[in-house]
Coordinates of C-alpha atoms in Angstrom, one line a residue:
M1 CA -29.5 18.0 19.2
I2 CA -26.5 19.2 21.1
P3 CA -26.2 22.9 22.1
I4 CA -23.1 24.5 20.7
R5 CA -21.3 27.0 22.8
V6 CA -20.9 30.1 20.7
E7 CA -19.4 32.6 23.1
E8 CA -18.5 33.0 26.7
T9 CA -20.2 36.2 27.8
G10 CA -19.3 36.8 31.4
V11 CA -16.4 36.6 33.8
E12 CA -15.1 33.6 35.7
P13 CA -16.8 33.0 39.1
V14 CA -13.5 33.6 40.9
S15 CA -10.7 36.0 39.9
V16 CA -7.0 35.5 39.9
A17 CA -6.7 38.0 42.7
E18 CA -9.3 36.1 44.8
M19 CA -7.4 32.8 44.2
R20 CA -4.1 34.5 45.1
G21 CA -5.6 35.4 48.5
Y22 CA -7.2 32.0 48.9
L23 CA -3.8 30.3 48.2
R24 CA -2.1 32.8 50.6
L25 CA 0.4 34.0 48.0
S26 CA 2.4 37.1 49.0
S27 CA 2.3 40.1 46.8
D28 CA 5.7 39.5 45.5
E29 CA 4.8 36.0 44.2
T30 CA 3.6 36.9 40.8
A31 CA 5.2 34.2 38.8
E32 CA 2.3 31.8 39.4
E33 CA -0.4 34.2 38.2
S34 CA -0.5 32.8 34.6
L35 CA -0.8 29.2 36.0
I36 CA -3.7 30.3 38.3
A37 CA -5.3 32.0 35.3
R38 CA -5.2 28.8 33.3
L39 CA -6.3 26.6 36.3
I40 CA -9.5 28.6 36.9
P41 CA -11.3 27.8 33.6
A42 CA -10.2 24.2 33.7
A43 CA -11.4 23.8 37.3
R44 CA -14.7 25.6 36.4
A45 CA -15.3 23.1 33.6
A46 CA -14.7 20.2 35.9
V47 CA -17.1 21.6 38.6
E48 CA -19.6 22.3 35.8
A49 CA -19.4 18.7 34.6
A50 CA -19.8 17.3 38.1
A51 CA -22.7 19.6 39.1
R52 CA -24.4 19.7 35.6
R53 CA -24.6 23.5 36.0
L54 CA -23.1 26.4 34.1
L55 CA -21.0 28.6 36.4
R56 CA -20.2 31.2 33.7
P57 CA -22.7 32.8 31.3
A58 CA -22.4 31.8 27.7
R59 CA -24.3 32.0 24.5
F60 CA -25.4 28.7 22.9
R61 CA -26.8 27.7 19.5
V62 CA -29.4 25.0 19.0
V63 CA -30.1 23.7 15.5
L64 CA -33.3 21.7 14.9
A65 CA -34.4 19.8 11.8
A66 CA -38.1 20.2 12.9
W67 CA -40.0 22.0 15.6
P68 CA -40.5 19.7 18.6
R69 CA -43.7 17.7 18.3
L70 CA -45.0 18.5 21.7
G71 CA -43.7 22.0 21.8
L72 CA -41.1 21.2 24.4
L73 CA -37.4 20.9 24.0
P74 CA -35.3 19.9 27.2
L75 CA -31.8 21.4 27.2
P76 CA -28.8 20.4 29.3
L77 CA -28.1 24.0 30.1
S78 CA -28.8 25.0 33.7
P79 CA -29.7 27.7 34.4
L80 CA -31.3 28.7 31.2
V81 CA -31.5 32.5 31.1
A82 CA -33.0 33.9 27.9
V83 CA -33.9 33.2 24.2
L84 CA -31.7 35.6 22.3
R85 CA -32.8 35.0 18.7
A86 CA -34.4 32.5 16.4
G87 CA -34.3 31.9 12.7
R88 CA -35.0 29.7 9.8
V89 CA -32.0 28.5 7.8
D90 CA -32.6 27.4 4.2
K91 CA -30.5 24.9 2.2
S92 CA -28.2 27.7 1.0
G93 CA -27.4 28.7 4.6
T94 CA -29.4 31.9 4.5
L95 CA -30.9 32.8 7.9
T96 CA -34.3 34.4 8.0
A97 CA -35.1 35.8 11.4
I98 CA -38.1 34.6 13.3
E99 CA -39.6 36.7 16.1
P100 CA -38.6 34.7 19.2
G101 CA -41.8 35.5 21.0
P102 CA -43.4 32.1 20.4
I103 CA -40.2 30.5 21.8
R104 CA -39.8 30.9 25.5
I105 CA -38.0 29.4 28.5
G106 CA -39.9 26.8 30.5
P107 CA -41.2 27.4 34.0
D108 CA -38.1 26.0 35.9
P109 CA -34.9 27.1 34.2
W110 CA -32.7 25.8 37.1
E111 CA -33.9 22.2 37.6
A112 CA -35.7 21.5 34.4
P113 CA -34.3 23.8 31.7
C114 CA -36.3 23.6 28.5
L115 CA -37.7 25.7 25.6
L116 CA -41.4 25.9 24.9
F117 CA -42.5 26.4 21.4
G118 CA -45.8 28.0 20.5
P119 CA -48.1 26.7 17.8
D120 CA -47.8 29.9 15.6
L121 CA -44.2 29.2 14.3
P122 CA -43.7 29.2 10.6
P123 CA -43.4 25.7 9.0
L124 CA -39.8 24.7 8.3
G125 CA -40.2 22.5 5.3
A126 CA -36.7 21.6 4.1
A127 CA -35.1 24.3 6.2
S128 CA -33.7 24.1 9.7
A129 CA -34.4 26.1 12.8
L130 CA -31.7 28.0 14.7
V131 CA -32.3 29.1 18.2
E132 CA -29.7 31.0 20.3
V133 CA -30.0 31.1 24.1
S134 CA -28.0 32.5 27.0
A135 CA -27.4 30.2 29.9
G136 CA -25.3 30.1 33.0
C137 CA -24.9 31.8 36.4
G138 CA -23.8 35.4 36.7
S139 CA -24.5 38.4 34.5
E140 CA -28.3 38.2 33.8
G141 CA -28.6 34.8 35.3
P142 CA -28.8 33.8 39.0
P143 CA -25.7 34.2 41.1
V144 CA -23.4 31.1 41.3
P145 CA -24.3 29.1 44.4
E146 CA -21.7 29.5 47.1
P147 CA -21.1 25.7 47.4
L148 CA -20.1 25.6 43.7
V149 CA -17.8 28.7 44.1
Q150 CA -16.2 26.9 47.1
A151 CA -15.8 23.7 45.0
L152 CA -14.1 25.8 42.3
R153 CA -11.7 27.4 44.9
L154 CA -10.9 24.0 46.4
T155 CA -10.3 22.5 43.0
V156 CA -8.0 25.3 41.8
A157 CA -6.1 25.1 45.2
D158 CA -5.7 21.3 44.9
W159 CA -4.5 21.4 41.3
F160 CA -2.1 24.3 42.2
E161 CA -0.6 22.5 45.1
N162 CA -0.4 19.1 43.5
R163 CA 0.6 20.0 40.0
G164 CA 2.6 17.1 38.4
D165 CA 2.5 15.1 41.6
A166 CA -0.1 12.4 40.8
G167 CA -1.9 10.5 38.1
R168 CA -0.8 9.0 34.9
E169 CA 0.0 11.1 31.9
G170 CA -3.0 12.2 29.9
A171 CA -5.5 11.1 32.6
P172 CA -8.1 13.8 33.5
R173 CA -7.7 15.4 36.9
L174 CA -10.5 14.5 39.3
L175 CA -12.1 16.9 41.7
P176 CA -10.7 16.7 45.2
P177 CA -13.2 14.9 47.5
E178 CA -14.4 18.0 49.3
A179 CA -15.1 19.8 46.0
A180 CA -16.8 16.7 44.6
G181 CA -19.1 16.6 47.6
L182 CA -20.1 20.2 47.2
A183 CA -20.7 19.8 43.5
A184 CA -22.8 16.6 44.2
A185 CA -25.0 18.6 46.6
C186 CA -25.8 21.1 43.9
R187 CA -26.0 18.5 41.0
R188 CA -28.9 18.8 38.6
M189 CA -30.7 15.5 38.5
R190 CA -31.4 13.6 35.3
L191 CA -34.3 11.3 34.6

């Protein structure tokens, strides 16, 4: 089971205007704004991968062939914010809503994000279960930790200043060392 990102629901943790100030660009240097606007989500994704945390709120869909046996489903979405809807999908693809009350977020949505399933859920039989959740910092979730915001700023600045200067073609850009250290300090641990 892999959560599917359905929709980005919030804004980026840093704005183009904030990055312009961080990069010390003068007000007449507007030609670079579209580049900065493209670097921000790319750098955010790199910091998210390094920290195993979502820095922008989004809606995710989880499809299950059966209800979890022990009533617990760990999710790689930190922080987990809310259960938005649940439903039963039959073989023809028809969705029948289920009251999401028996499905709730576990006690630690930041370090151990999981869904808890109550015993009173309807049997699935040959159907599948669909659960939509919101996850990520900002909006209704917790604020983005300042070390991760700084890691994002440092990454955008590094990629802006060193565009096209290093690396082989097609190789992913790495986080600069300072940003990697900040992301590592906030990294969600896995067992």
